[in-house]
CSV table of C-alpha atoms in Angstrom, one decimal:
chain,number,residue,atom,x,y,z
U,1,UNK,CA,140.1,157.6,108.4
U,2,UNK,CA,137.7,157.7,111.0
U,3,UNK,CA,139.5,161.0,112.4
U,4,UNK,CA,139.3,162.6,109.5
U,5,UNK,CA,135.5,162.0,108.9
U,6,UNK,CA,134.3,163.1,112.2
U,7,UNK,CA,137.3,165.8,111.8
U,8,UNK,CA,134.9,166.8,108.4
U,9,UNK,CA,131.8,166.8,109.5
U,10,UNK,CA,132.5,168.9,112.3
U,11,UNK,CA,133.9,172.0,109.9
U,12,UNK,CA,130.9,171.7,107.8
U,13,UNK,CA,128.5,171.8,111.4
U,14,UNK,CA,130.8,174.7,112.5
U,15,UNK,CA,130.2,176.3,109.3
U,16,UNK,CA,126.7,176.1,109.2
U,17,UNK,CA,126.5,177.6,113.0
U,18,UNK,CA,128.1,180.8,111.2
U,19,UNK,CA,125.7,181.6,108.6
U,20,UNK,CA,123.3,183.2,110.1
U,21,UNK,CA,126.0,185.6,111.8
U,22,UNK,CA,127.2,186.4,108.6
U,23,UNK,CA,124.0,187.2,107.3
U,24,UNK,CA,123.5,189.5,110.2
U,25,UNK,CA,126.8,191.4,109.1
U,26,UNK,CA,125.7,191.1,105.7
U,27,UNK,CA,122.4,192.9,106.5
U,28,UNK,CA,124.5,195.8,108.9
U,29,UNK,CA,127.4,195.8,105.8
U,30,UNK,CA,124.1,196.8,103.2
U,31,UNK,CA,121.3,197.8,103.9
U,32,UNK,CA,118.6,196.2,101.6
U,33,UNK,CA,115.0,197.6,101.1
U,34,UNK,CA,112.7,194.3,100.9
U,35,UNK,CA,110.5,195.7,98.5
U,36,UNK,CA,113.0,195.5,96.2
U,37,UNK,CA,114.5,192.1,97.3
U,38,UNK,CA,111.1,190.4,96.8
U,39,UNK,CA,111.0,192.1,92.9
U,40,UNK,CA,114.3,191.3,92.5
U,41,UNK,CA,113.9,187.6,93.8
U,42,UNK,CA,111.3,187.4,91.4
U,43,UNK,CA,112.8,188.7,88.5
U,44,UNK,CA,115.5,185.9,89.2
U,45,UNK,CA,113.0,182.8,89.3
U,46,UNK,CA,111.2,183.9,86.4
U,47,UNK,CA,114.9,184.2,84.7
U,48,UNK,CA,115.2,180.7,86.0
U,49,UNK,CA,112.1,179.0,84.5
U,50,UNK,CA,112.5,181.1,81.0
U,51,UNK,CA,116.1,179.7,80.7
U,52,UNK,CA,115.2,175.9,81.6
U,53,UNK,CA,112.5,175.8,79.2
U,54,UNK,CA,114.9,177.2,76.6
U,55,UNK,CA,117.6,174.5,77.2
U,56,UNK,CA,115.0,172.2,77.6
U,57,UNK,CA,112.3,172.4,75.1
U,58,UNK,CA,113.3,175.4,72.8
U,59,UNK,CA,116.9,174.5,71.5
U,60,UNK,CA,115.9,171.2,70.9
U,61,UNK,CA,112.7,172.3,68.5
U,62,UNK,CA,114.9,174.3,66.9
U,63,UNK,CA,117.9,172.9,66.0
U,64,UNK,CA,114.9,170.5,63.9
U,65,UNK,CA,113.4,173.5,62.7
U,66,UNK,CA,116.7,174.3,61.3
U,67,UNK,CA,117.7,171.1,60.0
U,68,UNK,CA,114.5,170.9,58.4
U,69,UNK,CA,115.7,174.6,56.9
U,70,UNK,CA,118.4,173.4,55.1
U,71,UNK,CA,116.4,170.4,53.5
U,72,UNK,CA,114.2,173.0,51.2
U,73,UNK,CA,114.8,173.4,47.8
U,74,UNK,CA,115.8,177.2,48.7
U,75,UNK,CA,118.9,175.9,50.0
U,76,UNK,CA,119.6,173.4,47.9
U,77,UNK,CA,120.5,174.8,44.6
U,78,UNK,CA,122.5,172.7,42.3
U,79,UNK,CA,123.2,175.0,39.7
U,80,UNK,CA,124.2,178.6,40.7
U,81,UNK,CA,123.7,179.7,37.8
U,82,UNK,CA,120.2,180.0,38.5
U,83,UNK,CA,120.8,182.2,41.4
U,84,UNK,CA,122.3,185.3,39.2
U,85,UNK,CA,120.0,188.1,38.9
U,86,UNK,CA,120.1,189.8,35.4
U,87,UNK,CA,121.7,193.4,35.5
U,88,UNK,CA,119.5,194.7,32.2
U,89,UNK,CA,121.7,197.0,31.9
U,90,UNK,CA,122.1,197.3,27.9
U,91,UNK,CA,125.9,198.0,26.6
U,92,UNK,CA,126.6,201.6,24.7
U,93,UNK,CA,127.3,201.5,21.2
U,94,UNK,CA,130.8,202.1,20.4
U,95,UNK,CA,132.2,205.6,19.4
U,96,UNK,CA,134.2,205.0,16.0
U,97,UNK,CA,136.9,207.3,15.5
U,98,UNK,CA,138.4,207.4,12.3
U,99,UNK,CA,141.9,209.5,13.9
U,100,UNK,CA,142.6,210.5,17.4
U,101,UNK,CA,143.8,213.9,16.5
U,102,UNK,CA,141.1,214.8,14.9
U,103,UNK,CA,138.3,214.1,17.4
U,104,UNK,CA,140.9,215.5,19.9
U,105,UNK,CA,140.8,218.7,17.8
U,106,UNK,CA,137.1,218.8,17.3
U,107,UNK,CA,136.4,217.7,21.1
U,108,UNK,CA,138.8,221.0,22.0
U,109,UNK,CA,137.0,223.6,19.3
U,110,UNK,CA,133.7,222.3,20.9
U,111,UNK,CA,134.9,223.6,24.1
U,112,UNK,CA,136.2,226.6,23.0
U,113,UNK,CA,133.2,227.8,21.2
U,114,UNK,CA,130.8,227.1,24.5
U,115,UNK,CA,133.3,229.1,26.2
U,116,UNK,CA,133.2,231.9,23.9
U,117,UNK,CA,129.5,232.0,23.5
U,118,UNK,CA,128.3,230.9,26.2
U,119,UNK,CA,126.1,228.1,24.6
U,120,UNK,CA,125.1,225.4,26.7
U,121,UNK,CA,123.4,223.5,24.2
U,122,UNK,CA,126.2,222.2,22.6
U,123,UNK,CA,126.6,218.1,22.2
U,124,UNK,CA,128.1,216.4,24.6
U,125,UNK,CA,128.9,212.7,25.8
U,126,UNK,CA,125.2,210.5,25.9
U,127,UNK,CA,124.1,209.6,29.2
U,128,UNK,CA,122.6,206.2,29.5
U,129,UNK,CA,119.4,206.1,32.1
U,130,UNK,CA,119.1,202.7,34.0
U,131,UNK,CA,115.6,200.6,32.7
U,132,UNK,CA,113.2,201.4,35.0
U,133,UNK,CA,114.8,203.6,37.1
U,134,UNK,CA,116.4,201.4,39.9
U,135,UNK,CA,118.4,198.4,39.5
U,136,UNK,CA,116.6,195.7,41.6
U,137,UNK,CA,118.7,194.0,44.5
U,138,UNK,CA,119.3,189.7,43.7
U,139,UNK,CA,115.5,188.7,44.8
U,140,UNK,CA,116.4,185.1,45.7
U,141,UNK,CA,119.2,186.0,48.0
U,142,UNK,CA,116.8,188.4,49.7
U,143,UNK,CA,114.1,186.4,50.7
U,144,UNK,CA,116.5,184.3,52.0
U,145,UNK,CA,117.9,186.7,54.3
U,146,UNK,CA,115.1,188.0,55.2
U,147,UNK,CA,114.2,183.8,56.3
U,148,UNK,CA,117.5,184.0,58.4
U,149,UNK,CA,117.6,187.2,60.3
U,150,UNK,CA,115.1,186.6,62.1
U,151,UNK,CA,116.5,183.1,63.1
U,152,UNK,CA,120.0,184.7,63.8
U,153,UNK,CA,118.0,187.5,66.0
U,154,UNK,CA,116.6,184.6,67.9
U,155,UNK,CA,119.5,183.0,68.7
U,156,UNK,CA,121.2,185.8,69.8
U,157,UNK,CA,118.2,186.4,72.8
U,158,UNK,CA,117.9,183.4,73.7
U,159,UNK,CA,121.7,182.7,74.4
U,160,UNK,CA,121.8,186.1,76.5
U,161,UNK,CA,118.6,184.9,78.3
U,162,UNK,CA,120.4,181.6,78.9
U,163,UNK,CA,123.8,183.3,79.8
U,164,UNK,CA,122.3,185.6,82.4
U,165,UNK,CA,120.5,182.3,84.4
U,166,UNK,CA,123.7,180.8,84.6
U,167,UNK,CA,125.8,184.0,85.5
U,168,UNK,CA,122.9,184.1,88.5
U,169,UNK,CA,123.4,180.3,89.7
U,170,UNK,CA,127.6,181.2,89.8
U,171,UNK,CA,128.1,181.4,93.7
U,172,UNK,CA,130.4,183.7,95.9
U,173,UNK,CA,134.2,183.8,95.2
U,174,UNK,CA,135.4,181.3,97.6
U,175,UNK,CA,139.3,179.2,98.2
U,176,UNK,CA,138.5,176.1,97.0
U,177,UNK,CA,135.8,173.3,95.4
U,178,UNK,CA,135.6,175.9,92.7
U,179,UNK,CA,135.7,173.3,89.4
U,180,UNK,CA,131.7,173.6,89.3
U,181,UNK,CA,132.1,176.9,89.4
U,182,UNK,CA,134.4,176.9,86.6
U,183,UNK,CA,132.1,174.6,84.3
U,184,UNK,CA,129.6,177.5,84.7
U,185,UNK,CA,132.6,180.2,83.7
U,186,UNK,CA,133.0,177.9,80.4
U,187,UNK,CA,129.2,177.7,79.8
U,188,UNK,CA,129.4,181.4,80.2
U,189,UNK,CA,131.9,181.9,77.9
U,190,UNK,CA,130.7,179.8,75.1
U,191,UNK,CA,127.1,181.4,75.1
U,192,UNK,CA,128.9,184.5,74.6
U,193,UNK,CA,131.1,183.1,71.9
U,194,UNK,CA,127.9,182.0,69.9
U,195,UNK,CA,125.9,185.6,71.0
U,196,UNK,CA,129.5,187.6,69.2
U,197,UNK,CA,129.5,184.9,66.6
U,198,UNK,CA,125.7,185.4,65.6
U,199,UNK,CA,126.0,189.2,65.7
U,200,UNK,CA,129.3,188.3,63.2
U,201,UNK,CA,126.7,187.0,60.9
U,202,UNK,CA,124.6,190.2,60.6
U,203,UNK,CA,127.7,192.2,59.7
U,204,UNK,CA,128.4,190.0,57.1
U,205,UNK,CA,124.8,190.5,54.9
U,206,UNK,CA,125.2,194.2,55.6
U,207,UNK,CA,128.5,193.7,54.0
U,208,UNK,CA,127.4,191.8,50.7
U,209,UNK,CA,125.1,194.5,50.3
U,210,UNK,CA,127.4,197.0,50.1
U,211,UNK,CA,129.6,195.3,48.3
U,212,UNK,CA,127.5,194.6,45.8
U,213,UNK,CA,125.8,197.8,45.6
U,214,UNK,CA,129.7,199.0,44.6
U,215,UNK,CA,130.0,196.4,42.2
U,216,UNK,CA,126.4,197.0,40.5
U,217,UNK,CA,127.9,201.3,40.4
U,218,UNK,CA,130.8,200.3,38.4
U,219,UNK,CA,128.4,198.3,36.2
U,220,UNK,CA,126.5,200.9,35.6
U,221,UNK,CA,129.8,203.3,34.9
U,222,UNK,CA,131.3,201.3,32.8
U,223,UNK,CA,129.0,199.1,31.1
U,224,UNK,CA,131.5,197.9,28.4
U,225,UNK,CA,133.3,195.8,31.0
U,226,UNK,CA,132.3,192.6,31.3
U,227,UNK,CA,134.4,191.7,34.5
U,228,UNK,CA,132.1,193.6,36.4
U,229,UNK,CA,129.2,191.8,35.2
U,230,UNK,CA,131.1,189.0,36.3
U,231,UNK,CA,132.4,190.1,39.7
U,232,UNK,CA,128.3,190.7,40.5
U,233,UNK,CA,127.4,187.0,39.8
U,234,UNK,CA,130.1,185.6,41.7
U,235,UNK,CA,129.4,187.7,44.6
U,236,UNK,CA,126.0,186.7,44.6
U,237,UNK,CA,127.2,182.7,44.6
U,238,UNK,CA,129.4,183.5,47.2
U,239,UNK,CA,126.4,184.7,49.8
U,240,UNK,CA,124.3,182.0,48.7
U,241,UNK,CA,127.0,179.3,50.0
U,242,UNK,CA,127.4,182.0,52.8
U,243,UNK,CA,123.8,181.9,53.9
U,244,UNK,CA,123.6,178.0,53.7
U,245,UNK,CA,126.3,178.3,55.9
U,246,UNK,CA,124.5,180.4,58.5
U,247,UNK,CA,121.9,178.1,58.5
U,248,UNK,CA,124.1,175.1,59.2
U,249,UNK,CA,126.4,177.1,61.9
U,250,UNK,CA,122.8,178.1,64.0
U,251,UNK,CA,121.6,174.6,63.9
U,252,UNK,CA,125.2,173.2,65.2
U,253,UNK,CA,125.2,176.2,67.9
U,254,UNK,CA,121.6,175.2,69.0
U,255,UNK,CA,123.4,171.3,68.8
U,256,UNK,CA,126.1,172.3,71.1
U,257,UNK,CA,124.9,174.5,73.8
U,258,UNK,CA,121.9,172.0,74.6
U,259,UNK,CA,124.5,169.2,74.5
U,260,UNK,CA,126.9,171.1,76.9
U,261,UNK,CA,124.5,172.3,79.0
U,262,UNK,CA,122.6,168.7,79.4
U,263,UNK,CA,126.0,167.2,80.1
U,264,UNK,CA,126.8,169.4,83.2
U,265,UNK,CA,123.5,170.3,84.4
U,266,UNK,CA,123.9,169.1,88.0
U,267,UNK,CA,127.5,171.3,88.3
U,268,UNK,CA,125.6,174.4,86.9
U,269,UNK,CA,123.0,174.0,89.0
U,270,UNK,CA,124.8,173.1,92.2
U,271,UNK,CA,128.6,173.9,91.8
U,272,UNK,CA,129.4,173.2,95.1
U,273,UNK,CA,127.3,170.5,96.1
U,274,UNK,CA,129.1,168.8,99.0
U,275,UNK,CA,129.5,165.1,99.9
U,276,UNK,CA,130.1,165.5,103.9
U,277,UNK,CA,126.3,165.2,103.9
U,278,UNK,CA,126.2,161.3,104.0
U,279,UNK,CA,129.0,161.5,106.9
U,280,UNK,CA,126.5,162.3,109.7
């Protein structure tokens, strides 16, 4: 056992004797203007203290800021009824016909007699103009995206912030001692997952909007059908319970990556921090 210690110890001093011949090759392999070395040396330590202070200060404050969020009576609607927004758009009057044929026949001698005279004044079908001019958007569901982008925007920078520090600290591809590095591979990989999953978020307001902006035309089309009227308030109780949602899944990302990253700090840091140190 003894062997094998001294044995150790010997590889790591041999090692050690090497590196400064390999950074000799390194330096005849590449040449590397020191100007930019220094910028780029600092570029990485100012990386370094912007993502510590995030896991460490930042993602704690706001997963509270965002649990405090979710306790406002903005997000805590009981009835969604209260959330519909009213269309005001009034329904037509119904056309009575007393027989088919003949408003078939008179709707065809119209025609004809514009054709032949060339009149263009001739009555046709009413067109219905929307109050006001512009049918209003669902006001309560806007302010509260407009609350939330900005938070989903934030998360998103400060996970590629955090994802490029740890990306920097990954060390040279090397045989073996390589299960630090591979914490910092999954680290990397689920601050990505929550960057894609965030951006997910913002296609999914742009989505609501034109879906209901569809929804709202073939209101305003066919205003005799109530299932559209319909179809518009249940779309807009679906992105309420989406946007709570959103809420909920930033504060529980925020959770998570200062959990995981607190957990396995020291491997991050120093994946391949050896032991053969206290042998000698």
């Amino acid at each position: 056992m003894k062997a094998a210690n001294r044995r150790a110890a010997a590889d790591v001093r041999r090692r050690r004797a090497r590196a400064p011949l390999l950074l000799c090759n390194m330096s005849g392999l590449l040449k590397l203007d020191n100007a930019l070395r220094t910028k780029v040396d600092a570029f990485r330590e100012r990386m370094t203290a912007e993502a510590e202070d995030l896991v460490a200060s930042f993602f704690p404050k706001k997963l509270l800021e965002l649990d405090g969020f979710l306790k406002e009576p903005l997000l805590n609607v009981s009835d969604l009824a209260t959330i519909h927004s009213d269309l005001n758009l009034p329904v037509p009057e119904p056309i009575m016909l007393t027989n088919s044929h003949d408003g078939l026949d008179s709707a065809r001698n119209i025609k004809k007699r514009k054709l032949e005279d060339g009149e263009s004044n001739c009555p046709g079908t009413k067109v219905f103009v929307i109050p006001n001019g512009m049918l209003k958007s669902n006001q309560q569901l806007v302010e509260m995206i407009e609350k939330i982008k900005p938070e989903i925007r934030t998360l998103m920078e400060k996970c590629n912030t955090v994802k490029m520090w740890v990306q920097l600290l990954i060390p040279r591809i090397e045989d073996g001692n390589n299960f630090g590095v591979s914490i910092q591979e999954e680290t990397v990989a689920e601050l990505r997952t929550v960057e894609s999953e965030a951006a997910s978020y913002l296609d999914q307001i742009s989505r609501y909007y034109i879906t209901r902006a569809k929804l709202v035309s073939k209101v305003a089309k066919y205003p005799h059908v109530e299932d559209y009227r319909r179809t518009v308030s249940e779309i807009d109780e679906k992105e309420y319970i989406s946007l709570r949602l959103i809420v909920s899944e930033l504060r529980n990302q925020y959770v998570t990556l200062h959990d995981m990253i607190i957990k396995n700090i020291e491997k991050i840091k120093r994946p391949r921090n050896s032991n053969t140190d206290a042998l000698y």
